[in-house]
mmCIF file of N, CA, C and O in Angstrom:
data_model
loop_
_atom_site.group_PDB
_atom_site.id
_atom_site.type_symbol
_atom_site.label_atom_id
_atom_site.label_comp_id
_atom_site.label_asym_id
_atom_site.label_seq_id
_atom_site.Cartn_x
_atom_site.Cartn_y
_atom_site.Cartn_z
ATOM 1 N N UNK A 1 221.018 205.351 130.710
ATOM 2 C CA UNK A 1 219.621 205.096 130.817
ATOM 3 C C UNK A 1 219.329 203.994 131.812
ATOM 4 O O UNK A 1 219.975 202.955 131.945
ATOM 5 N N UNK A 2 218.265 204.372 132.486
ATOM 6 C CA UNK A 2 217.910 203.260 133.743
ATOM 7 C C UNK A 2 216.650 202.242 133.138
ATOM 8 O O UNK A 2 215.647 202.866 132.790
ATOM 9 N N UNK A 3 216.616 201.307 133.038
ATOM 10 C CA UNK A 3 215.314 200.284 132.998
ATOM 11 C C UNK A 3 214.927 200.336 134.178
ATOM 12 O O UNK A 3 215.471 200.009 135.233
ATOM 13 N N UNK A 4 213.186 201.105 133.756
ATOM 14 C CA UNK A 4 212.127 200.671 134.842
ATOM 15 C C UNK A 4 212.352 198.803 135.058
ATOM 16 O O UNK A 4 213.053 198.107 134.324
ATOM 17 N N UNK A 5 211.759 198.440 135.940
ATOM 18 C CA UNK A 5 211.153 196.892 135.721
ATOM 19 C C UNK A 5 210.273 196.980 136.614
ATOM 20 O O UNK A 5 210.355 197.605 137.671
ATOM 21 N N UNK A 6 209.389 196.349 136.212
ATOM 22 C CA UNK A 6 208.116 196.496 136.465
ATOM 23 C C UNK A 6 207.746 195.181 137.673
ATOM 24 O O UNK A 6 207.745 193.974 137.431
ATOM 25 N N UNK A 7 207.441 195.866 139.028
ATOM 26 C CA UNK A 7 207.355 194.658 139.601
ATOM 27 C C UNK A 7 205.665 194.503 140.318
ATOM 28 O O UNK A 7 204.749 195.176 140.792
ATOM 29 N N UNK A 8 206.171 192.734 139.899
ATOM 30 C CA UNK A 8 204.608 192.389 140.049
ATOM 31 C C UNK A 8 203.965 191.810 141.518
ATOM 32 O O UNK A 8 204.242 190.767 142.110
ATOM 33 N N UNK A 9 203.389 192.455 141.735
ATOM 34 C CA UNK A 9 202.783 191.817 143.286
ATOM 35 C C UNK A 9 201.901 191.002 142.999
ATOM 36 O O UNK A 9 201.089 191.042 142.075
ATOM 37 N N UNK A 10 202.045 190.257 143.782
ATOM 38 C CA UNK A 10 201.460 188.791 143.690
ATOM 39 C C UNK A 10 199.971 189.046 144.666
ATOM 40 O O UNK A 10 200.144 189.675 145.710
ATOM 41 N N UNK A 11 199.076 188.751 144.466
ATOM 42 C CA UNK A 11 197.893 188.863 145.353
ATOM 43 C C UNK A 11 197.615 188.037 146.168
ATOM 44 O O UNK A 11 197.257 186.987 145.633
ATOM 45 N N UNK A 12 197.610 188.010 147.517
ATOM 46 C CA UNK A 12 197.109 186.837 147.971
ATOM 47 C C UNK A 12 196.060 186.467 148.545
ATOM 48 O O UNK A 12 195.966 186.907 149.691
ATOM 49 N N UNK A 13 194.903 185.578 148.073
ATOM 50 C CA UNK A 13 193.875 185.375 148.091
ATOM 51 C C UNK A 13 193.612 184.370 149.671
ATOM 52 O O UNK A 13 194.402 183.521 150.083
ATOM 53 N N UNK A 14 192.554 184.692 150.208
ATOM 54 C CA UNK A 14 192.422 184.043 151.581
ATOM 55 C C UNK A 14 191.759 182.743 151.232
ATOM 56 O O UNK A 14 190.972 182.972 150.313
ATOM 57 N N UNK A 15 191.737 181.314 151.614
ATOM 58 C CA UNK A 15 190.833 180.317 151.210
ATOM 59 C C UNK A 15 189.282 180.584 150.734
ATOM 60 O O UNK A 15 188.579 180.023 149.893
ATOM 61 N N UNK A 16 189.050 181.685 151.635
ATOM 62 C CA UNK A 16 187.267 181.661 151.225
ATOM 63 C C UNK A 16 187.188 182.231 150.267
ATOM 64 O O UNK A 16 186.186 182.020 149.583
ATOM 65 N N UNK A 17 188.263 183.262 149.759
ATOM 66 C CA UNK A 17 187.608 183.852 148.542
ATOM 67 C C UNK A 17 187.891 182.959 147.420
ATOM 68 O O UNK A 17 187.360 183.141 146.324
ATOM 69 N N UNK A 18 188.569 182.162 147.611
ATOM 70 C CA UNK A 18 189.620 180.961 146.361
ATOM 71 C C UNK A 18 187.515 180.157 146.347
ATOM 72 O O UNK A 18 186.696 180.163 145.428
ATOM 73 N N UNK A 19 187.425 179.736 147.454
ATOM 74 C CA UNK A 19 186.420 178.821 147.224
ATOM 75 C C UNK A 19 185.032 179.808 146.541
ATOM 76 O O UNK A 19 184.255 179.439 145.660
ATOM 77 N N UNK A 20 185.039 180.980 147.179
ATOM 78 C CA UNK A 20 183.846 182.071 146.490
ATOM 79 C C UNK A 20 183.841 181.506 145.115
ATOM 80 O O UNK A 20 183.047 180.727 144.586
ATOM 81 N N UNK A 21 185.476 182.383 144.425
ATOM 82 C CA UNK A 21 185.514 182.118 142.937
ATOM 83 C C UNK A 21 185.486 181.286 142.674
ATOM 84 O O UNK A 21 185.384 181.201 141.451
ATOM 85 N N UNK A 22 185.536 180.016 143.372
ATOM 86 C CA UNK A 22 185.319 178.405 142.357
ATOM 87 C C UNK A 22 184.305 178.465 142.005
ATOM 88 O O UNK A 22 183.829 178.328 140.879
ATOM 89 N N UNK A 23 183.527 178.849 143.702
ATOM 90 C CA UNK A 23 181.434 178.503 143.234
ATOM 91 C C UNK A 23 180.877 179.564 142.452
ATOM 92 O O UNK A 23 179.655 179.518 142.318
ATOM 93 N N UNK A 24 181.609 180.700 141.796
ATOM 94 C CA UNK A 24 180.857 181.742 140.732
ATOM 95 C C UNK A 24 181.432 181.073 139.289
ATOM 96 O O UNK A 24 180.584 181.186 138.404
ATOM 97 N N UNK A 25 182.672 180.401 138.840
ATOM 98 C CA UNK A 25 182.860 179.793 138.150
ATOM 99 C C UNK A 25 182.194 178.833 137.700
ATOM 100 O O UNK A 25 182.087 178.822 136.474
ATOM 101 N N UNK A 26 181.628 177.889 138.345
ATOM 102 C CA UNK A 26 180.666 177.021 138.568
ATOM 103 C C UNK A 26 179.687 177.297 138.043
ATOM 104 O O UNK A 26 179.437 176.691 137.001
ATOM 105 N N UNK A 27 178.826 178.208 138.482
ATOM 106 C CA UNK A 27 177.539 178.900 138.293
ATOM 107 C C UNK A 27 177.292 179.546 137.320
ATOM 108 O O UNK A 27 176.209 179.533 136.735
ATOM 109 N N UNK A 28 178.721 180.506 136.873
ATOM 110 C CA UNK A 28 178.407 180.564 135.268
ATOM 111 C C UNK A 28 178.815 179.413 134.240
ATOM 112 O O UNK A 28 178.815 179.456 133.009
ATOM 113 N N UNK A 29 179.143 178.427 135.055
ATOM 114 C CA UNK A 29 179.508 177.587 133.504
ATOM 115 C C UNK A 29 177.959 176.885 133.582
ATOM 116 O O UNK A 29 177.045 177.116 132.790
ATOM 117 N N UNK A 30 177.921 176.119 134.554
ATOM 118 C CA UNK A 30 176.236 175.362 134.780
ATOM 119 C C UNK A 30 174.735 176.091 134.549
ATOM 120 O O UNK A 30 173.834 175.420 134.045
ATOM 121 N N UNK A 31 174.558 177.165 134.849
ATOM 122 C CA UNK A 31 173.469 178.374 134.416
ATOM 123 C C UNK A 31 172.983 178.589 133.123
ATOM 124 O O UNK A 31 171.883 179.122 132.977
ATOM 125 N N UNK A 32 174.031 178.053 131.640
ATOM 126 C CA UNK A 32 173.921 178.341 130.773
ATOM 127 C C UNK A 32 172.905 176.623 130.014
ATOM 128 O O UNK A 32 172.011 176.417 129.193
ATOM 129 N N UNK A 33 173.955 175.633 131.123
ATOM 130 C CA UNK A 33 173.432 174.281 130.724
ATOM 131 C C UNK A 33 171.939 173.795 130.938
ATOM 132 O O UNK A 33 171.122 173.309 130.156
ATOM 133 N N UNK A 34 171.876 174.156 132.504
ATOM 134 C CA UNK A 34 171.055 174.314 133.328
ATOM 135 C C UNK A 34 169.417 174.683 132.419
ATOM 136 O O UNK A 34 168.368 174.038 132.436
ATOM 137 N N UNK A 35 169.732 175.837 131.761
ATOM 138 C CA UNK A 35 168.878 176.613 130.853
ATOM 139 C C UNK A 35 168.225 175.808 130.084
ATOM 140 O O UNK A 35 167.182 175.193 130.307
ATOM 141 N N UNK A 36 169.472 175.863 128.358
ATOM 142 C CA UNK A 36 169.324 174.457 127.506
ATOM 143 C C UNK A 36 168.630 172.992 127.847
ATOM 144 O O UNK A 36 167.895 172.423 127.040
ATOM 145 N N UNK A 37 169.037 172.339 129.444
ATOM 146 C CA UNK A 37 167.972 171.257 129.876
ATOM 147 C C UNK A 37 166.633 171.473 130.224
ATOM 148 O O UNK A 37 165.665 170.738 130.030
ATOM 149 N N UNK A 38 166.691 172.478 130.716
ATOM 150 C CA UNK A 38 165.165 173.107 131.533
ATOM 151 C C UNK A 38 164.387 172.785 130.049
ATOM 152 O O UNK A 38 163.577 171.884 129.831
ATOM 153 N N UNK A 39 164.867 173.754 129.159
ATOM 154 C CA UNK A 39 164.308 174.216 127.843
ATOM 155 C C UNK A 39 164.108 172.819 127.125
ATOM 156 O O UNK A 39 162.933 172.687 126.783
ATOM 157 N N UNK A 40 164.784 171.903 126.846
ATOM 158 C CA UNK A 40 164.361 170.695 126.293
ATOM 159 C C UNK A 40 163.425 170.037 127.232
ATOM 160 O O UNK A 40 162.284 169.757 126.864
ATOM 161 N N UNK A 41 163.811 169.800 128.320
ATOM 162 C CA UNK A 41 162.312 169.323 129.034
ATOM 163 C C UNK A 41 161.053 169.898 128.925
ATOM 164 O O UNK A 41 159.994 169.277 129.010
ATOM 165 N N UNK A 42 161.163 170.952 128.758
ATOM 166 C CA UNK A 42 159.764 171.288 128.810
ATOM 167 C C UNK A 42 159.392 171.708 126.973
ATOM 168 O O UNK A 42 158.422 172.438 126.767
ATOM 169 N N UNK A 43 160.136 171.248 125.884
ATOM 170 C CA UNK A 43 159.594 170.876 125.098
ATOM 171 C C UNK A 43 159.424 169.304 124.415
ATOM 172 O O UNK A 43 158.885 169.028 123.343
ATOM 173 N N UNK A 44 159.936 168.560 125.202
ATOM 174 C CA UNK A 44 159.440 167.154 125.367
ATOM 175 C C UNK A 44 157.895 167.209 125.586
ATOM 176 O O UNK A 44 156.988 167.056 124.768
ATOM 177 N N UNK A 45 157.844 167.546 127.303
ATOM 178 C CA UNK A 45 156.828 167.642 127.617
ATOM 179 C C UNK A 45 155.539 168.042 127.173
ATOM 180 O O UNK A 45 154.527 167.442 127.535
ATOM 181 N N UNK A 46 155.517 168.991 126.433
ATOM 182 C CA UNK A 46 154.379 169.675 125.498
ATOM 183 C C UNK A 46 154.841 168.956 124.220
ATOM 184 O O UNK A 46 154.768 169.743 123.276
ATOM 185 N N UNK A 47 155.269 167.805 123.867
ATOM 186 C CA UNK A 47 155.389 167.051 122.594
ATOM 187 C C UNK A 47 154.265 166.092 122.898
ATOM 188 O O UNK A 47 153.238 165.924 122.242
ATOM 189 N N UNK A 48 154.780 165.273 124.415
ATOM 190 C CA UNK A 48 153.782 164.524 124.995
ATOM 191 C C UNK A 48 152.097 164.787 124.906
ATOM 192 O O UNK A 48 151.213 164.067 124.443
ATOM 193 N N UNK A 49 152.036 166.181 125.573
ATOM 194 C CA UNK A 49 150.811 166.801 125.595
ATOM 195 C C UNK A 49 150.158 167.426 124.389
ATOM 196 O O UNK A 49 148.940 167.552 124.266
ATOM 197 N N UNK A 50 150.993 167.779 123.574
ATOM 198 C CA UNK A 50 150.195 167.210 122.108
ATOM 199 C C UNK A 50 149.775 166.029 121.800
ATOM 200 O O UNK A 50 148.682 165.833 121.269
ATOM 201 N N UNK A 51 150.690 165.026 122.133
ATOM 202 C CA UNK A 51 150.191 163.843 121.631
ATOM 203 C C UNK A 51 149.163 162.924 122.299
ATOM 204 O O UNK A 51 148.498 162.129 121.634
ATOM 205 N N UNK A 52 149.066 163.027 123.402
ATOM 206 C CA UNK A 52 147.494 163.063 124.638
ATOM 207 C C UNK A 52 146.619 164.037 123.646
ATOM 208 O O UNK A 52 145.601 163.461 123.262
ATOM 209 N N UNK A 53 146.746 165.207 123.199
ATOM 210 C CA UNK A 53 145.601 165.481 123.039
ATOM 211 C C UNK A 53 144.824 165.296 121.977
ATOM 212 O O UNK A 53 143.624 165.537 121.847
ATOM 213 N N UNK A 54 146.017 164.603 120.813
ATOM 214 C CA UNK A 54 145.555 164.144 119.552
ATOM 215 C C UNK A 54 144.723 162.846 119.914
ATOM 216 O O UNK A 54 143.688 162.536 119.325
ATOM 217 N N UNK A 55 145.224 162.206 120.831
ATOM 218 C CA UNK A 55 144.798 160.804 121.270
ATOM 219 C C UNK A 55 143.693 160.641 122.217
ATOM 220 O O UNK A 55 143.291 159.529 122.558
ATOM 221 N N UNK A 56 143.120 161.919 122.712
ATOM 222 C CA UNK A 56 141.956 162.407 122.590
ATOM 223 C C UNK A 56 140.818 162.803 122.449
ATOM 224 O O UNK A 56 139.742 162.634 123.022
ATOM 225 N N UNK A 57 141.366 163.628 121.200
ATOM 226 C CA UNK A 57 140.645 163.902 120.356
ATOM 227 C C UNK A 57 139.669 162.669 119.013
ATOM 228 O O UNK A 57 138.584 162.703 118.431
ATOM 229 N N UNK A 58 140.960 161.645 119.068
ATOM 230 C CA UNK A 58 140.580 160.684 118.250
ATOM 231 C C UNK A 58 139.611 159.753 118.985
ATOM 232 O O UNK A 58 138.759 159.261 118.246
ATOM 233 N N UNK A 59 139.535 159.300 120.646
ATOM 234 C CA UNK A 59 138.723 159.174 121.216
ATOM 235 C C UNK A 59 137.584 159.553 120.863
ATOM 236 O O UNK A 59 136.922 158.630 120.389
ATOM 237 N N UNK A 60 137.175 160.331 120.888
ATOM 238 C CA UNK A 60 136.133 161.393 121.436
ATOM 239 C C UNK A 60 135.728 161.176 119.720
ATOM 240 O O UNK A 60 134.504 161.205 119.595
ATOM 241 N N UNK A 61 136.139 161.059 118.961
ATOM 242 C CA UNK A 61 135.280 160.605 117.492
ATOM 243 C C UNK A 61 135.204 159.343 117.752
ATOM 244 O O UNK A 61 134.043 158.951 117.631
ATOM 245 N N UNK A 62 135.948 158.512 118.063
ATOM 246 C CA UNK A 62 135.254 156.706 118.392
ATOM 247 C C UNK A 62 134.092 156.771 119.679
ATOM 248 O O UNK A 62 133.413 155.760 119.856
ATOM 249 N N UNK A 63 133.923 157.703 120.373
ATOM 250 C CA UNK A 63 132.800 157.753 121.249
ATOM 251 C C UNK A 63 131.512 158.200 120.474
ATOM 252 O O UNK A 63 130.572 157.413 120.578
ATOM 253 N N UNK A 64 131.386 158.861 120.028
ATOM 254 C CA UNK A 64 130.818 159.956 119.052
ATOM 255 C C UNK A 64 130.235 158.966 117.840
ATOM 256 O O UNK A 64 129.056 158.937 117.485
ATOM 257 N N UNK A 65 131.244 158.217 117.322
ATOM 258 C CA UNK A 65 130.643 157.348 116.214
ATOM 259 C C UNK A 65 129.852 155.665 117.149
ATOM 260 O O UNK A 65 129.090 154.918 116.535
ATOM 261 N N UNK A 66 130.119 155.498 118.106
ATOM 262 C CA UNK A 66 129.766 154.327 118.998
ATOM 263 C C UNK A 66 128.778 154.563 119.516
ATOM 264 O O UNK A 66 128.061 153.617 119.841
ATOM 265 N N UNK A 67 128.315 156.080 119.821
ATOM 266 C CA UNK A 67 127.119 157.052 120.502
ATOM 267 C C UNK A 67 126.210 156.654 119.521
ATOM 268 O O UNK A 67 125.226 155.956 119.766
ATOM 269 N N UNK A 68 126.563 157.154 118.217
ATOM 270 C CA UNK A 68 125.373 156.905 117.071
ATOM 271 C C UNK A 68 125.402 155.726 116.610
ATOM 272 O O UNK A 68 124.534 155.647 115.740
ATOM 273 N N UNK A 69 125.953 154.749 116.736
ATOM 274 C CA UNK A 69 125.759 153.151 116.637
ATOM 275 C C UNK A 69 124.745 153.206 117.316
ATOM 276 O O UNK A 69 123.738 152.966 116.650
ATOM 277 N N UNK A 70 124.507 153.485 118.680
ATOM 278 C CA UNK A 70 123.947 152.596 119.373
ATOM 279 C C UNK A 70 122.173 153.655 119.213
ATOM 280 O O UNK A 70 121.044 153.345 118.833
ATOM 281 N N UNK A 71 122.651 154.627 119.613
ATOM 282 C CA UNK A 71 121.173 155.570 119.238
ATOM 283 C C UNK A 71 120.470 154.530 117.353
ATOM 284 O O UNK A 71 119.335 154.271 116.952
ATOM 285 N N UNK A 72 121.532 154.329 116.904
ATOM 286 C CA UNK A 72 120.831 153.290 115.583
ATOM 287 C C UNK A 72 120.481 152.233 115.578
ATOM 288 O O UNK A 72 119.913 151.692 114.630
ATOM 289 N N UNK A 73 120.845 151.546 117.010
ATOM 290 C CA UNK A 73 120.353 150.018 117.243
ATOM 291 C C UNK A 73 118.817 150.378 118.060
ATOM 292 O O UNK A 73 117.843 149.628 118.125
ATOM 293 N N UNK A 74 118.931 151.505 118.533
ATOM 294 C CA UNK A 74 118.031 151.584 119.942
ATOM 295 C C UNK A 74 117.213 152.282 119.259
ATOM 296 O O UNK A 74 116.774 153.224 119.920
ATOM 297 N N UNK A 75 116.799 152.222 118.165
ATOM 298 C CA UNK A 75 115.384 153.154 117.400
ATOM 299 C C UNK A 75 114.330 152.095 117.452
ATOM 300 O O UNK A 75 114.311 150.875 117.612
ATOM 301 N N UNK A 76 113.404 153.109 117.241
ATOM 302 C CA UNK A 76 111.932 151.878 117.258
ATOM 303 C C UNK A 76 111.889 150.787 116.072
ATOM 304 O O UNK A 76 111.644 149.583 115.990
ATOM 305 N N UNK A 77 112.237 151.773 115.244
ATOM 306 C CA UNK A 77 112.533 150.687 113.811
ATOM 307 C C UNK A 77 113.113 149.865 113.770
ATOM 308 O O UNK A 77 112.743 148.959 113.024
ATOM 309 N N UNK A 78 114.255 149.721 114.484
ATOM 310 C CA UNK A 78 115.554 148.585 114.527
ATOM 311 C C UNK A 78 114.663 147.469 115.624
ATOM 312 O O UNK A 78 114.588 146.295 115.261
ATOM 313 N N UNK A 79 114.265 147.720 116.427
ATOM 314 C CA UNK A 79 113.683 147.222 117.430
ATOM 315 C C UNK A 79 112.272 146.440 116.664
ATOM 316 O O UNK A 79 112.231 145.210 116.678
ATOM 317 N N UNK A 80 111.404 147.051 116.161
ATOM 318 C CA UNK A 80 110.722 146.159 115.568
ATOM 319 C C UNK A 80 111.209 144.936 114.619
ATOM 320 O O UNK A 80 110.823 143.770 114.540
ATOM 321 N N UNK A 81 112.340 145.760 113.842
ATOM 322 C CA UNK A 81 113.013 144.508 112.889
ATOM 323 C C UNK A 81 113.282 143.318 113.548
ATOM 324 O O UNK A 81 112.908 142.158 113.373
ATOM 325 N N UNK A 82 113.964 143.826 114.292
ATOM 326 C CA UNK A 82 114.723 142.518 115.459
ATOM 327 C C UNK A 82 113.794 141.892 115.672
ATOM 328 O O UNK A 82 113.863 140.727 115.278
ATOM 329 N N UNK A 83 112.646 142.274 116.296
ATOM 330 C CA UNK A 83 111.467 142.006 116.897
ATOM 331 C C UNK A 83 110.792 140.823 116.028
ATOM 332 O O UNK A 83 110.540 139.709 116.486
ATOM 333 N N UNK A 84 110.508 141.289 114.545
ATOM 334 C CA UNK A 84 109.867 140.269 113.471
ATOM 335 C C UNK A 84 110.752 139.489 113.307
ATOM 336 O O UNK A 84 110.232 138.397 113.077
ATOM 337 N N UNK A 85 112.147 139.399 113.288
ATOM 338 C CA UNK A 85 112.981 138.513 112.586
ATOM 339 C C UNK A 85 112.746 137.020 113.968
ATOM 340 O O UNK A 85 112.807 135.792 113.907
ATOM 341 N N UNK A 86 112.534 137.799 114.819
ATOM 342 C CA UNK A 86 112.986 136.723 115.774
ATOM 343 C C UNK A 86 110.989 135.863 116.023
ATOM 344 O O UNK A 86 110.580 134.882 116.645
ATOM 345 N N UNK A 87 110.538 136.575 115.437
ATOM 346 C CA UNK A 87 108.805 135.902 115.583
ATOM 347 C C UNK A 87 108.168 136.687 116.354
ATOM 348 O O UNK A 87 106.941 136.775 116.402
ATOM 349 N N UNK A 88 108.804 137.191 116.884
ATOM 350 C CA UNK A 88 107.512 138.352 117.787
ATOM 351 C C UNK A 88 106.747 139.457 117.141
ATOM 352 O O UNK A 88 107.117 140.166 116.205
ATOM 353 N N UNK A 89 105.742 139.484 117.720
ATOM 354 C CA UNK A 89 104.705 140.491 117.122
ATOM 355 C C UNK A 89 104.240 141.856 117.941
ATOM 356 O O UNK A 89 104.238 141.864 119.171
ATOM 357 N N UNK A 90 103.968 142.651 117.401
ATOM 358 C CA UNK A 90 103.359 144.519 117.919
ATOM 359 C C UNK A 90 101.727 143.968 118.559
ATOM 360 O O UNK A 90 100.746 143.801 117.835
ATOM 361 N N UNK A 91 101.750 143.744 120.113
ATOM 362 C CA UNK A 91 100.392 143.650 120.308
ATOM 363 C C UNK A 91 100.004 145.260 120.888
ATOM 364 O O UNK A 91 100.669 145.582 121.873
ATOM 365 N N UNK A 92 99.474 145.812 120.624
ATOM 366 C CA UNK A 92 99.279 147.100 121.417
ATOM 367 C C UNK A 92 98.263 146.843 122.608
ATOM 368 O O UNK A 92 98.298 147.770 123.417
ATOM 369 N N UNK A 93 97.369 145.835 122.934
ATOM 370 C CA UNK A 93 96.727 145.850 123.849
ATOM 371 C C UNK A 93 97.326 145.693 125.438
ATOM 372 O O UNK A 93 96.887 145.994 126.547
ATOM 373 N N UNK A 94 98.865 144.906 124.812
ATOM 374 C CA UNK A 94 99.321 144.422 125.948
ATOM 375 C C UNK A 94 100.342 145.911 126.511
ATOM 376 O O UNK A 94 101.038 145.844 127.524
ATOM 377 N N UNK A 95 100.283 146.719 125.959
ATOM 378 C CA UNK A 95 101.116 147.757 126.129
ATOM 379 C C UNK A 95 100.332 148.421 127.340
ATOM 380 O O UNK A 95 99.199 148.889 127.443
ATOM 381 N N UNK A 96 101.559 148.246 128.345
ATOM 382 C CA UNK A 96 100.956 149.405 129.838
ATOM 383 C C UNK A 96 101.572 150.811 129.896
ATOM 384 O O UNK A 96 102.785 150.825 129.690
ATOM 385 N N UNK A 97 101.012 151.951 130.125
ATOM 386 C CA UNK A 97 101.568 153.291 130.365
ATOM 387 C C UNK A 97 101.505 152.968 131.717
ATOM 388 O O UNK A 97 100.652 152.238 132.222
ATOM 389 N N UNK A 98 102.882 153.801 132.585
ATOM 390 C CA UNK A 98 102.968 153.836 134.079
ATOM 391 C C UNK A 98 102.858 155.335 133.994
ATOM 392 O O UNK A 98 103.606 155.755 133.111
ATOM 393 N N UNK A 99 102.148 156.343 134.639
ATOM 394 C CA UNK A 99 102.765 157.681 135.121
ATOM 395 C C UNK A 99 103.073 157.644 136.692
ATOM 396 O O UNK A 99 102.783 156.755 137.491
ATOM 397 N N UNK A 100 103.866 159.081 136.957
ATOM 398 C CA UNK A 100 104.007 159.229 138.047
ATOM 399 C C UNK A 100 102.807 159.184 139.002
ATOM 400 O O UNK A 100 102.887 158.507 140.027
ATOM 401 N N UNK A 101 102.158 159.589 138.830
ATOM 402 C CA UNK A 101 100.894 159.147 140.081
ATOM 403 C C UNK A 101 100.404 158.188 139.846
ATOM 404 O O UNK A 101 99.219 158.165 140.182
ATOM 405 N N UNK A 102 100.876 157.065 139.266
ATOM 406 C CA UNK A 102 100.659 155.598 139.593
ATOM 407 C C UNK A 102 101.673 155.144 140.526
ATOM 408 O O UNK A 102 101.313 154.524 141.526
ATOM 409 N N UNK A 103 102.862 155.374 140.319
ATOM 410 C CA UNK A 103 104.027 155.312 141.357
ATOM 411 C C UNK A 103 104.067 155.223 142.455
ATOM 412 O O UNK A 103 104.311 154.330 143.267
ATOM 413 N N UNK A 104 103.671 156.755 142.487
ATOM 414 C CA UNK A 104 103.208 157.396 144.276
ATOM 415 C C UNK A 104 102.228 156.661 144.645
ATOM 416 O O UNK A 104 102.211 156.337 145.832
ATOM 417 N N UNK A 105 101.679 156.422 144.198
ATOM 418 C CA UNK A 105 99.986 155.632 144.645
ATOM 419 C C UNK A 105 100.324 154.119 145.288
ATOM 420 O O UNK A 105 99.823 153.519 146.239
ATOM 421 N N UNK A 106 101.305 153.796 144.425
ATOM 422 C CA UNK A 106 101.778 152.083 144.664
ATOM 423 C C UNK A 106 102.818 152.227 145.851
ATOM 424 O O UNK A 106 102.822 151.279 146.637
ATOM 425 N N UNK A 107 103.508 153.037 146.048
ATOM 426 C CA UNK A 107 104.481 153.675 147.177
ATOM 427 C C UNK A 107 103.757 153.751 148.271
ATOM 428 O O UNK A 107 104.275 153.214 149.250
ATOM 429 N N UNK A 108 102.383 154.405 148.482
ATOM 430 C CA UNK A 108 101.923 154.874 149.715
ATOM 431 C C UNK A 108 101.172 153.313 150.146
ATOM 432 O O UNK A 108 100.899 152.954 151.291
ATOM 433 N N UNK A 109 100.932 152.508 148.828
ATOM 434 C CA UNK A 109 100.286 151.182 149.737
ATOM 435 C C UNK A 109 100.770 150.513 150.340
ATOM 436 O O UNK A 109 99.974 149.624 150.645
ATOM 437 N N UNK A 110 102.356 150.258 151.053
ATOM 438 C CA UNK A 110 103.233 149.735 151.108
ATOM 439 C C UNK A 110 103.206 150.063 152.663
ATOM 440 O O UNK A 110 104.110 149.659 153.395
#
């Protein structure tokens, strides 16, 4: 009986293709990482932008409640109070209406 043996040829690869397969090696190992970082950054990012918009939102009720403060200082009622506390009095005689064609009128004498 004869033994086959099996002979092995050796391949020989030219430099560029040695360097090809490094940089596809590469690319699938980094592509996968690459991914996973992308993907956490951009749910950081929209963590952030939730939290801007809660911070916001909570604004926008301290504007809202500071709006109606002041619409409550600036009523006629509050204004008279102030008004008596401090000694002053409601003369209505001294009260002037301006309209617009008093305006214009005082504009053109000029």
């Amino acid at each position: 009986m004869k033994r086959k043996t099996k002979v092995k040829k050796k391949i020989k690869m030219t430099p560029f293709e040695k360097v090809l397969y490094f940089v596809a090696a590469v690319a699938l190992v980094l592509s996968p990482v690459s991914l996973v970082f992308s993907k956490a950054t951009l749910s950081q990012i929209n963590f952030e932008v939730e939290k801007q918009k809660k911070a916001i939102a909570e604004q926008k009720k301290t504007n809202e409640s500071l709006n109606m403060a002041i619409n409550e200082l600036a009523s006629l009622s509050k204004i008279q109070e102030v008004a008596q506390e401090q000694g002053l009095s409601y003369n209505n005689s001294n009260i002037k209406t301006i309209t617009e064609d008093e305006i214009v009128e005082d504009n053109t004498d000029n």
